[in-house]
mmCIF file of C-alpha atoms in Angstrom:
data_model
loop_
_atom_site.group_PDB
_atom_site.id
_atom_site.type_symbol
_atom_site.label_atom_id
_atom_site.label_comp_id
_atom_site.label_asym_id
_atom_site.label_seq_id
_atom_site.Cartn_x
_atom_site.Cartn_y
_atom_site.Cartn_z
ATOM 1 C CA UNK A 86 57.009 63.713 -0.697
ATOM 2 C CA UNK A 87 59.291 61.631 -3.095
ATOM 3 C CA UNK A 88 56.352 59.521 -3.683
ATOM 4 C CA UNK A 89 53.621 61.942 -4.585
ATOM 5 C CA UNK A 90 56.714 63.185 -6.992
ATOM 6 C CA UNK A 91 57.137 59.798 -8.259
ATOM 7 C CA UNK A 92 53.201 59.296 -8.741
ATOM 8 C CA UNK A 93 52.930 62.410 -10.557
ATOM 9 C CA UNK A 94 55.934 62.171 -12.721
ATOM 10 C CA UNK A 95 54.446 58.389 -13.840
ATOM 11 C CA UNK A 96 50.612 60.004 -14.760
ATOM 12 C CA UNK A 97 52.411 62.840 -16.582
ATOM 13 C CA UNK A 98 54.139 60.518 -18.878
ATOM 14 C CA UNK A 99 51.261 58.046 -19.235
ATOM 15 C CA UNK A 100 49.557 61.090 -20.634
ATOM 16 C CA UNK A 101 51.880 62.371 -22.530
ATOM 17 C CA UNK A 102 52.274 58.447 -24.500
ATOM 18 C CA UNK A 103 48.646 58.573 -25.298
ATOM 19 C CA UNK A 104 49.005 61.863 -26.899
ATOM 20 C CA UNK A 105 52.059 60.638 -28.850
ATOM 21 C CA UNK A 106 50.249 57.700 -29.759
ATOM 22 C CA UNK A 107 47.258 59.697 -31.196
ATOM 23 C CA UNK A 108 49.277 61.812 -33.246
ATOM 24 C CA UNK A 109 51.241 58.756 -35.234
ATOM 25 C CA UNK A 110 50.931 59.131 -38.783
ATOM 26 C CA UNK A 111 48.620 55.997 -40.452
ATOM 27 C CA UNK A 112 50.940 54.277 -43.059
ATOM 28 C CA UNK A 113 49.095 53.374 -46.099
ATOM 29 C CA UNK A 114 47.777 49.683 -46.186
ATOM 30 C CA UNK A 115 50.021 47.593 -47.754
ATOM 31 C CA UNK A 116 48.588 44.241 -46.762
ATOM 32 C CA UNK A 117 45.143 43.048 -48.518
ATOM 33 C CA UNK A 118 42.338 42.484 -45.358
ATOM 34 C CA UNK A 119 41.969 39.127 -43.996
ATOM 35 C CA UNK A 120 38.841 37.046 -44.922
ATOM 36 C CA UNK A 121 36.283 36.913 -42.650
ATOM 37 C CA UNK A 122 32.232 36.743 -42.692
ATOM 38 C CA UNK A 123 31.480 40.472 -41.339
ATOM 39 C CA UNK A 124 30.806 43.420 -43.230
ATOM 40 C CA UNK A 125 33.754 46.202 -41.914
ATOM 41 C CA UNK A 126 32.652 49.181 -41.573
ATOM 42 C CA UNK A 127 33.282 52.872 -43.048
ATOM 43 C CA UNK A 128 33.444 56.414 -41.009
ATOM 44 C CA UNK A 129 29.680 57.628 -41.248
ATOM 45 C CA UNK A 130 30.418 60.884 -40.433
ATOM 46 C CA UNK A 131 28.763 62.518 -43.358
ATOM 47 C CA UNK A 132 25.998 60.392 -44.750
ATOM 48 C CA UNK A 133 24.045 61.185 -47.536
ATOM 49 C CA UNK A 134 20.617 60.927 -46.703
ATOM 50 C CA UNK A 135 19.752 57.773 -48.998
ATOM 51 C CA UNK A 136 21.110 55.625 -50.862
ATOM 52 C CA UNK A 137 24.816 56.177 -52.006
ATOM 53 C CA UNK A 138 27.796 53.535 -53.439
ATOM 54 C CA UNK A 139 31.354 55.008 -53.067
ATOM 55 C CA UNK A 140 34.627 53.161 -54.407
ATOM 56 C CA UNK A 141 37.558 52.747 -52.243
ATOM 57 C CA UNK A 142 41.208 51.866 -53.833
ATOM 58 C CA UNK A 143 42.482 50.007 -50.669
ATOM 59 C CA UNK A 144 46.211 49.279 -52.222
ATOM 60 C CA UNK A 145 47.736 48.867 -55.548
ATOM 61 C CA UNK A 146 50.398 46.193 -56.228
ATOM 62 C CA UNK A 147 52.714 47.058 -58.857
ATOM 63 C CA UNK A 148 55.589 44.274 -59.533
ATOM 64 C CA UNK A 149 56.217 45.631 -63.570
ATOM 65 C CA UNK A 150 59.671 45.448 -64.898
ATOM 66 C CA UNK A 151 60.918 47.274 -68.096
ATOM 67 C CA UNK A 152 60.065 43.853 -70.238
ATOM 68 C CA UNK A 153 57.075 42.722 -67.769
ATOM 69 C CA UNK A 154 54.172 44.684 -66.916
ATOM 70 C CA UNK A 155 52.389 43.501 -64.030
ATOM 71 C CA UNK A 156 49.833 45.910 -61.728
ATOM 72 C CA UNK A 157 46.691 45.073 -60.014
ATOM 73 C CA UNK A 158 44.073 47.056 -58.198
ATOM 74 C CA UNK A 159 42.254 46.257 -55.101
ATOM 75 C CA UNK A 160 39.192 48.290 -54.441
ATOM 76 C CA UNK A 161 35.618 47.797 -52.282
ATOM 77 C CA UNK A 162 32.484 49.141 -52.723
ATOM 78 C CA UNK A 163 30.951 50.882 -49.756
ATOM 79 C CA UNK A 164 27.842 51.961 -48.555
ATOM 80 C CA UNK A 165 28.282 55.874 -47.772
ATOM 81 C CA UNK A 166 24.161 56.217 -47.423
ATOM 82 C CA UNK A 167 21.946 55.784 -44.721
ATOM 83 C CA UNK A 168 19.245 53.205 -46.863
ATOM 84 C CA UNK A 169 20.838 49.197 -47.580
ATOM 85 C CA UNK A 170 21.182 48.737 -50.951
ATOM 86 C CA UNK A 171 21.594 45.293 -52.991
ATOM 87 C CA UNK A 172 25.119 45.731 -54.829
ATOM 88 C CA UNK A 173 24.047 41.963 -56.127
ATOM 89 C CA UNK A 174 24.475 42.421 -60.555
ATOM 90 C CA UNK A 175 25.698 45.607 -60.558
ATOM 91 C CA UNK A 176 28.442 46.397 -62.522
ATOM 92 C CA UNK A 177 31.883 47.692 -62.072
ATOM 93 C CA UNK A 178 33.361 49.612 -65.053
ATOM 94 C CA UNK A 179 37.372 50.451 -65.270
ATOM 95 C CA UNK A 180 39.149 52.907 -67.612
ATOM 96 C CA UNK A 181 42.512 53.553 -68.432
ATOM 97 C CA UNK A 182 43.465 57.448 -69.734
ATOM 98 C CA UNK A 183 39.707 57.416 -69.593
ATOM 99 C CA UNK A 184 39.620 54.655 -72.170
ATOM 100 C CA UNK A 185 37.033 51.813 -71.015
ATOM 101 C CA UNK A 186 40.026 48.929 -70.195
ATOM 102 C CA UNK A 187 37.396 46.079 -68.702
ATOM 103 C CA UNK A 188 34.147 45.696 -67.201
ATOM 104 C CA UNK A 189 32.994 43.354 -64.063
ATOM 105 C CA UNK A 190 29.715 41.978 -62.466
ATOM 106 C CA UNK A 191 29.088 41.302 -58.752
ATOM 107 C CA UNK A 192 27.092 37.986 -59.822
ATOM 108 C CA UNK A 193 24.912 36.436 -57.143
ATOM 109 C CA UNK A 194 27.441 33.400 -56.883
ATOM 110 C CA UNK A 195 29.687 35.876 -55.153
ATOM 111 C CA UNK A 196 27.433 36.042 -52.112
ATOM 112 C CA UNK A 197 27.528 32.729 -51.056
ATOM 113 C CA UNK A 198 25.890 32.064 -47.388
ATOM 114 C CA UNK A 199 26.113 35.928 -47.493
ATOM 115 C CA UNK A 200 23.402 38.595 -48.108
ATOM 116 C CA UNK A 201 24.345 41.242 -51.173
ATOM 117 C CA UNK A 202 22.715 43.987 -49.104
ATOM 118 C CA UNK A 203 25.080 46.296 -47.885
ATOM 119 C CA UNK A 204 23.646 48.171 -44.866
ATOM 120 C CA UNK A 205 24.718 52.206 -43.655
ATOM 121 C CA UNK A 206 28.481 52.237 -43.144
ATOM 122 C CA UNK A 207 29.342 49.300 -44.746
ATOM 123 C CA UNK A 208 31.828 47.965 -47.397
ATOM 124 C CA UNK A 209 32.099 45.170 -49.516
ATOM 125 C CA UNK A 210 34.805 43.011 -51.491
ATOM 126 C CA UNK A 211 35.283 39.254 -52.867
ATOM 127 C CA UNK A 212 38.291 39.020 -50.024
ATOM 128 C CA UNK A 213 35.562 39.028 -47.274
ATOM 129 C CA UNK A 214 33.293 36.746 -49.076
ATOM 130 C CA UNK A 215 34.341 34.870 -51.859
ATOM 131 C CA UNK A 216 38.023 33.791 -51.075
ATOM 132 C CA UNK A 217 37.782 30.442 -51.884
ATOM 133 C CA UNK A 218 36.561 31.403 -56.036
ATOM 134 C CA UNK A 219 38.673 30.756 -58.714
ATOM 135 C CA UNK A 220 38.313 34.762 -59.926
ATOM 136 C CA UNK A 221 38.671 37.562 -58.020
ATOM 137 C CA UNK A 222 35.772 40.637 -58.681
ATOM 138 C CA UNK A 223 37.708 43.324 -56.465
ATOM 139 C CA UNK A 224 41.138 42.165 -57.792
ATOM 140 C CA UNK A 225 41.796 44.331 -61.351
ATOM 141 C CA UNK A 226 44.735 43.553 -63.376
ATOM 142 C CA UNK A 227 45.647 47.455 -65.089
ATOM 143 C CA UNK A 228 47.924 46.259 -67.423
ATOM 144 C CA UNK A 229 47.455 44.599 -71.128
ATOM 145 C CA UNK A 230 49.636 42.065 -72.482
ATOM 146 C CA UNK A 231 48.791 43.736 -75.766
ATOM 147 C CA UNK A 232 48.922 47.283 -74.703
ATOM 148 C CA UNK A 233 51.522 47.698 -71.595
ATOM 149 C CA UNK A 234 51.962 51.004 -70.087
ATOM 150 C CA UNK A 235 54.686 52.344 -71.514
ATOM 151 C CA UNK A 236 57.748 53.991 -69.658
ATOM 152 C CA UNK A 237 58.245 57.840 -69.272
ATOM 153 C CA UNK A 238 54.063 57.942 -69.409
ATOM 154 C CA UNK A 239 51.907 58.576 -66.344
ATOM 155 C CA UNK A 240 48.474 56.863 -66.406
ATOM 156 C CA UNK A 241 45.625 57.356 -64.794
ATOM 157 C CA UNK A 242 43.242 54.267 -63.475
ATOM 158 C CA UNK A 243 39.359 54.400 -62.600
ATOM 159 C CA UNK A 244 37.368 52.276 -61.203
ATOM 160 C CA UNK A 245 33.672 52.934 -61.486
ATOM 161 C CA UNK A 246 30.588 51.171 -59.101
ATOM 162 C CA UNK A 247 27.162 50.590 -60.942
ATOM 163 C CA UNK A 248 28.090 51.623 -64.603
ATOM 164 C CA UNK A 249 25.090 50.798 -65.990
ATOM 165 C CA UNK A 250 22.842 52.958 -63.044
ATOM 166 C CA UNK A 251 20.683 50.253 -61.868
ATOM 167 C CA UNK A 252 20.667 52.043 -58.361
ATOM 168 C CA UNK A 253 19.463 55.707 -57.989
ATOM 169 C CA UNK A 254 21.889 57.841 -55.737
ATOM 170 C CA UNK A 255 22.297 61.219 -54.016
ATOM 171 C CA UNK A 256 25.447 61.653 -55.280
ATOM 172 C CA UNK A 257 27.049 59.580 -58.708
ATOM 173 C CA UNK A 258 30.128 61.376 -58.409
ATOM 174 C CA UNK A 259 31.715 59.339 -55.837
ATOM 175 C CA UNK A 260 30.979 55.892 -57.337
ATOM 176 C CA UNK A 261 33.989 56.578 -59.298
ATOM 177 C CA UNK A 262 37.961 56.158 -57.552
ATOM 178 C CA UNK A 263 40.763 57.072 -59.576
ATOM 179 C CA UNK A 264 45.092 56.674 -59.365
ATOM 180 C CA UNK A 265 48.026 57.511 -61.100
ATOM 181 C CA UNK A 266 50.293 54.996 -62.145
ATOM 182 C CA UNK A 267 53.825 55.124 -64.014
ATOM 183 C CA UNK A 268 54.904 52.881 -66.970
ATOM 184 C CA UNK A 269 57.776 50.865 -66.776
ATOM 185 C CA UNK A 270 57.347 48.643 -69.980
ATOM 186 C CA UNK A 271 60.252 49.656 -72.313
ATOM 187 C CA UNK A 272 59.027 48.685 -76.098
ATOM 188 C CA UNK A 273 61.720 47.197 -78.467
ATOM 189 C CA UNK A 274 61.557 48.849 -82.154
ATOM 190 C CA UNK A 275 59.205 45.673 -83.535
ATOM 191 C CA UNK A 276 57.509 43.281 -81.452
ATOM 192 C CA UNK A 277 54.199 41.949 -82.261
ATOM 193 C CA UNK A 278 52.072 39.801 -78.868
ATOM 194 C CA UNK A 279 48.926 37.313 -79.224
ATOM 195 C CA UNK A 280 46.826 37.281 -76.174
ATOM 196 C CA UNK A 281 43.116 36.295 -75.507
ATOM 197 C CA UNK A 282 42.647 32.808 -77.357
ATOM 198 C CA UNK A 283 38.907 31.718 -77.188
ATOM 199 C CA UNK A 284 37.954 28.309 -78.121
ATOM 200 C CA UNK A 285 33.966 27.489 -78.410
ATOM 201 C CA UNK A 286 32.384 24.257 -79.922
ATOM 202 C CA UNK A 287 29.615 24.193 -82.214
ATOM 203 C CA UNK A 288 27.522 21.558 -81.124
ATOM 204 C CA UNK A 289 25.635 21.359 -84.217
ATOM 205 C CA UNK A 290 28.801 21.517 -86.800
ATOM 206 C CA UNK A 291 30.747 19.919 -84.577
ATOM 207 C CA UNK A 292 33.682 22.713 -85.027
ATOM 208 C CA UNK A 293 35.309 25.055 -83.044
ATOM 209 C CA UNK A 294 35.075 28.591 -83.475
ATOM 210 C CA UNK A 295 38.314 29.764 -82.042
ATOM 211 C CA UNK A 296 39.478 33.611 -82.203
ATOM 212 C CA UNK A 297 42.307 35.810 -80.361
ATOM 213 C CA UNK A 298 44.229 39.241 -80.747
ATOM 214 C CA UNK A 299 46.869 40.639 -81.386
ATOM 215 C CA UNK A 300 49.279 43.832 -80.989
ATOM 216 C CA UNK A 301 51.852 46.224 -81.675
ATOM 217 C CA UNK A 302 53.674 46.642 -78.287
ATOM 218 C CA UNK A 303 56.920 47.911 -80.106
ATOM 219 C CA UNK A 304 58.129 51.423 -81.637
ATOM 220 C CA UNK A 305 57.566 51.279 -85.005
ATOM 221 C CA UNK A 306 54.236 50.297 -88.087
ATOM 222 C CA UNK A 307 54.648 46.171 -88.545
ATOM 223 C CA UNK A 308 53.522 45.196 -92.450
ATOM 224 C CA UNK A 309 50.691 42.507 -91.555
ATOM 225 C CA UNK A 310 51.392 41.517 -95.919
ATOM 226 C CA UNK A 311 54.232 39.732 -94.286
ATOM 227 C CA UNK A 312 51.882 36.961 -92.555
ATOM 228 C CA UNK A 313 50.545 35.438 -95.683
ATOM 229 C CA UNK A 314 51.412 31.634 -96.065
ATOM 230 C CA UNK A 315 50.740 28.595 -97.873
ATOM 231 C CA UNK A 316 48.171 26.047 -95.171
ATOM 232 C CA UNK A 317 47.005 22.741 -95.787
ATOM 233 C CA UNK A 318 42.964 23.263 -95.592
ATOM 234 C CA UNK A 319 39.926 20.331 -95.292
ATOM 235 C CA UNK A 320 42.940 17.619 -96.442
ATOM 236 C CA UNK A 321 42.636 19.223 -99.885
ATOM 237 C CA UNK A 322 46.532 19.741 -99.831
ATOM 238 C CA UNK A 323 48.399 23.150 -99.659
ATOM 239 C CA UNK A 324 46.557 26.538 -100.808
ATOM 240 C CA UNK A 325 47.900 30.235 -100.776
ATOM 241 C CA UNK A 326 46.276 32.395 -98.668
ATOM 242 C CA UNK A 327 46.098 36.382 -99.932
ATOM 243 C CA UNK A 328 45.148 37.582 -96.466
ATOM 244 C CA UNK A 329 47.217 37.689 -93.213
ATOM 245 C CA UNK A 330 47.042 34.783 -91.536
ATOM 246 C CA UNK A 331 48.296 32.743 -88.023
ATOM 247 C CA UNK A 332 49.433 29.518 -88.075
ATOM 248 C CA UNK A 333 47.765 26.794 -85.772
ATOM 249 C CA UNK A 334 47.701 22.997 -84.788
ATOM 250 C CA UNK A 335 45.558 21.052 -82.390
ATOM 251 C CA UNK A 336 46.520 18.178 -80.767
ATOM 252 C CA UNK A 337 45.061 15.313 -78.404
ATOM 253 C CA UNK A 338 46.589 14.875 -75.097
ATOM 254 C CA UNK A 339 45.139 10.987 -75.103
ATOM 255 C CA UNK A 340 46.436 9.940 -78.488
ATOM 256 C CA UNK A 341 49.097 12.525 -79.296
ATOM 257 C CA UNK A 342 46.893 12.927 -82.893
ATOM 258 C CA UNK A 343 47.416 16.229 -85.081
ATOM 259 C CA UNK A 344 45.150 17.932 -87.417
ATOM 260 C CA UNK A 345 47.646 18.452 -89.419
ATOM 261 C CA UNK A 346 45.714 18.276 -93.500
ATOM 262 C CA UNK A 347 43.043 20.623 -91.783
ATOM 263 C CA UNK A 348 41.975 23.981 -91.336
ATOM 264 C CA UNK A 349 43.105 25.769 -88.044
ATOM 265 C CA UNK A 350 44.346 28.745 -89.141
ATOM 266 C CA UNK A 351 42.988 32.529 -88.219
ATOM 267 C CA UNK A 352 42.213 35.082 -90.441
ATOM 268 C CA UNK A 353 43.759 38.644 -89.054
ATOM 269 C CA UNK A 354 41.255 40.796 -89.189
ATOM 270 C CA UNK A 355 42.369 43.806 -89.071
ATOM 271 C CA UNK A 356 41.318 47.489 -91.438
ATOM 272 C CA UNK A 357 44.916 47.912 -93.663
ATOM 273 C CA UNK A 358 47.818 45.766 -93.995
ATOM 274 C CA UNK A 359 49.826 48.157 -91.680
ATOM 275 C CA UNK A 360 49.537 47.341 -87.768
ATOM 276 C CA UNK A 361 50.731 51.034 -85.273
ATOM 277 C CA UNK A 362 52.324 51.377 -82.181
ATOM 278 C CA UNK A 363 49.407 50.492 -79.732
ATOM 279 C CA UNK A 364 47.259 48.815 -81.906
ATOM 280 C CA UNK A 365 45.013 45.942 -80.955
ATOM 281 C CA UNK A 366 43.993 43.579 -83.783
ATOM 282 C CA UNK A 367 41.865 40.632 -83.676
ATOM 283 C CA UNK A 368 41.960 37.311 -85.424
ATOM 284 C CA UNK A 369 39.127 34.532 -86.135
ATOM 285 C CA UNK A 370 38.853 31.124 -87.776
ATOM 286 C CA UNK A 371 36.725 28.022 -87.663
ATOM 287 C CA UNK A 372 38.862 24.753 -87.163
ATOM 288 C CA UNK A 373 37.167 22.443 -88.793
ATOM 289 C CA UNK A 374 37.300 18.330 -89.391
ATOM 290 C CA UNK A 375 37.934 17.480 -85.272
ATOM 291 C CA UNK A 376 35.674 15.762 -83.452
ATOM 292 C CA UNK A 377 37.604 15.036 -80.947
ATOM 293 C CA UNK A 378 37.211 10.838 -81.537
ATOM 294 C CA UNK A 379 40.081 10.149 -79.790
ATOM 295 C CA UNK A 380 38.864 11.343 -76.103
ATOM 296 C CA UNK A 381 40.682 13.373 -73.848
ATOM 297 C CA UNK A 382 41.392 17.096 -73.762
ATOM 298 C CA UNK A 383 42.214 19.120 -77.037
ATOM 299 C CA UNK A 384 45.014 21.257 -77.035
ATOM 300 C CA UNK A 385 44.767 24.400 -79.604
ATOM 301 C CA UNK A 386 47.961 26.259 -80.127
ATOM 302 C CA UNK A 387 48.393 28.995 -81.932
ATOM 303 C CA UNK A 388 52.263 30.818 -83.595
ATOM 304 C CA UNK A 389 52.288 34.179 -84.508
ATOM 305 C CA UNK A 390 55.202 34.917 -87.596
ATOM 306 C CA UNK A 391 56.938 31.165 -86.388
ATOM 307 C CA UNK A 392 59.338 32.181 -89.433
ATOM 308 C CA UNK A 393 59.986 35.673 -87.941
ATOM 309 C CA UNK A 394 58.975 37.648 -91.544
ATOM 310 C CA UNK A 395 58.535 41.046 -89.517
ATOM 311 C CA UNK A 396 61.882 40.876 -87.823
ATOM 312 C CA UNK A 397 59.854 40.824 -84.282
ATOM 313 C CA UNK A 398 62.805 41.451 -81.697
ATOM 314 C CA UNK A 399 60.281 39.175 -78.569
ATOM 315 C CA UNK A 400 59.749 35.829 -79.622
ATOM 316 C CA UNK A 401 58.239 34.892 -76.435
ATOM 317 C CA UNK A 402 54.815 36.312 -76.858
ATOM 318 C CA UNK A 403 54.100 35.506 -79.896
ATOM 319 C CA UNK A 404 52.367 31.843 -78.919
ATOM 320 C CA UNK A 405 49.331 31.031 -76.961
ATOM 321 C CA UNK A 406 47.892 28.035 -76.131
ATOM 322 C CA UNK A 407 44.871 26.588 -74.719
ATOM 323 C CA UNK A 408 43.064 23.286 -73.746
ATOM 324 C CA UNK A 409 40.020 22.027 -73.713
ATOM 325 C CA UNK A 410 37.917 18.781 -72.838
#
């Protein structure tokens, strides 16, 4: 009798550790999926009956301090329809407050020894396919060195698959995923940042058209009058400039050679002389006279207000620099 007890009392509990084990809460994923060569697949309960893209946020990473904003997004793009579709060249759209903030393509590179066709039930991402690329499609970075999200503000992030509608759907509504995310950035009272430098040779001048932006991350309107200098141009000697300007200088890593007597400045570009809270700015110039006949790469650096006219209160983004072969 105490064994049939025993027996029973051992299949009671079994079953009562499967039902506990069913009702567990899932934690949200905080760890990005593993690479790997298959296509995972979604719940199909639900299909639409042809062809239909949906956008997943799998996890956000937010490591922004109150001087440092740093978020990304990770998303996939899923097949919630019953026909394949080829996600190969569509693109991926992403706004911030409903603001476009970025645009990506799902080139055909991406799908290396892998077919773009995503089948019924199926989801895609660069993690699964393209780990070993240099950039990162599914990977968004949310914030803006030149316009941070700002503390005591919630914002709202969306992602959006096919944005230009190359693919007809049942339902367009959920190609679009959306979150909420807090600022933490704090803003000082001035404090102007340079971001974006571009550098593109002219193979036929034999110059480099080389452009950035800037922007008011701080509290209060920045006078852009205050950026006007005197620059040596074309070895002509020193000229006044009437417009806003940045300062530049390009070197050569081989010979340790300056431009110096040359033109690398950038003209600021921007509608008035006063720069807001918020506003994004860019800047443009040609830098002429270097043809790079020393050999090596070409470094192009560029100084926002070196003197400090505008009483900027960050110092530390107010440089960029970028090299070149």
């Amino acid at each position: 009798m105490k064994r049939y007890f025993f027996l029973a009392f051992l299949v009671i509990n079994a079953i009562e550790a499967k039902t506990q084990n069913k009702s567990l809460p899932i934690s949200p994923k905080q760890v990005l999926p593993a690479s790997g060569v298959v296509k995972p697949s979604i719940s199909k309960t639900g299909l639409n009956p042809a062809k239909d893209l949906t956008v997943i946020i799998d996890s956000v990473v937010d490591n922004s301090t109150s001087t440092n904003p740093d978020v990304k997004v990770y998303f996939s793009v899923a097949n919630s329809g019953v026909a394949d579709i080829d996600i190969k060249n569509i693109n991926v759209q992403c706004y911030l407050d409903g603001a476009p903030a970025g645009g990506y393509g799902l080139p055909s590179s991406l799908f290396n020894n892998t077919s773009s066709i995503l089948h019924s039930g199926q989801k895609w991402n660069d993690r699964i396919y393209s780990t070993g690329l240099l950039f990162k499609v599914t990977q968004v970075n949310v914030t803006n060195p030149l316009q941070p999200l700002f503390v005591n503000h919630t914002y709202t992030y969306s992602i959006k698959a096919d944005a230009n509608n190359l693919i007809a759907e049942t339902d367009e509504g959920n190609n679009t995923a959306s979150i909420s995310i807090a600022g933490r950035f704090v803003p000082k009272n001035k404090d102007l940042a340079i971001s974006g430098l571009k550098v593109e040779y002219n193979a036929v001048s034999k110059e480099y058209n080389v452009s950035c932006s800037i922007g008011n991350i701080g509290a209060t309107n920045i006078d852009l009058n205050t950026l006007k200098y005197w620059d040596c141009v074309n070895g002509g000697g020193y000229v006044g400039y009437v417009v806003p300007i940045i300062l530049g200088n390009v070197t050569q890593a081989s010979c340790g050679a300056s431009v110096c007597g040359f033109s690398v400045r950038l003209t600021i570009n921007a509608p008035g002389n006063i720069i807001s809270p918020g506003q994004v700015v860019t800047a443009s110039g040609v830098a002429y006279g270097y043809h790079g006949a020393c050999g090596g790469p070409l470094v192009f650096t560029y100084v926002l207000d070196p003197d400090n006219k505008t009483g900027d209160q960050d110092l530390s983004n107010n440089s960029v620099t970028l090299s070149i072969l």
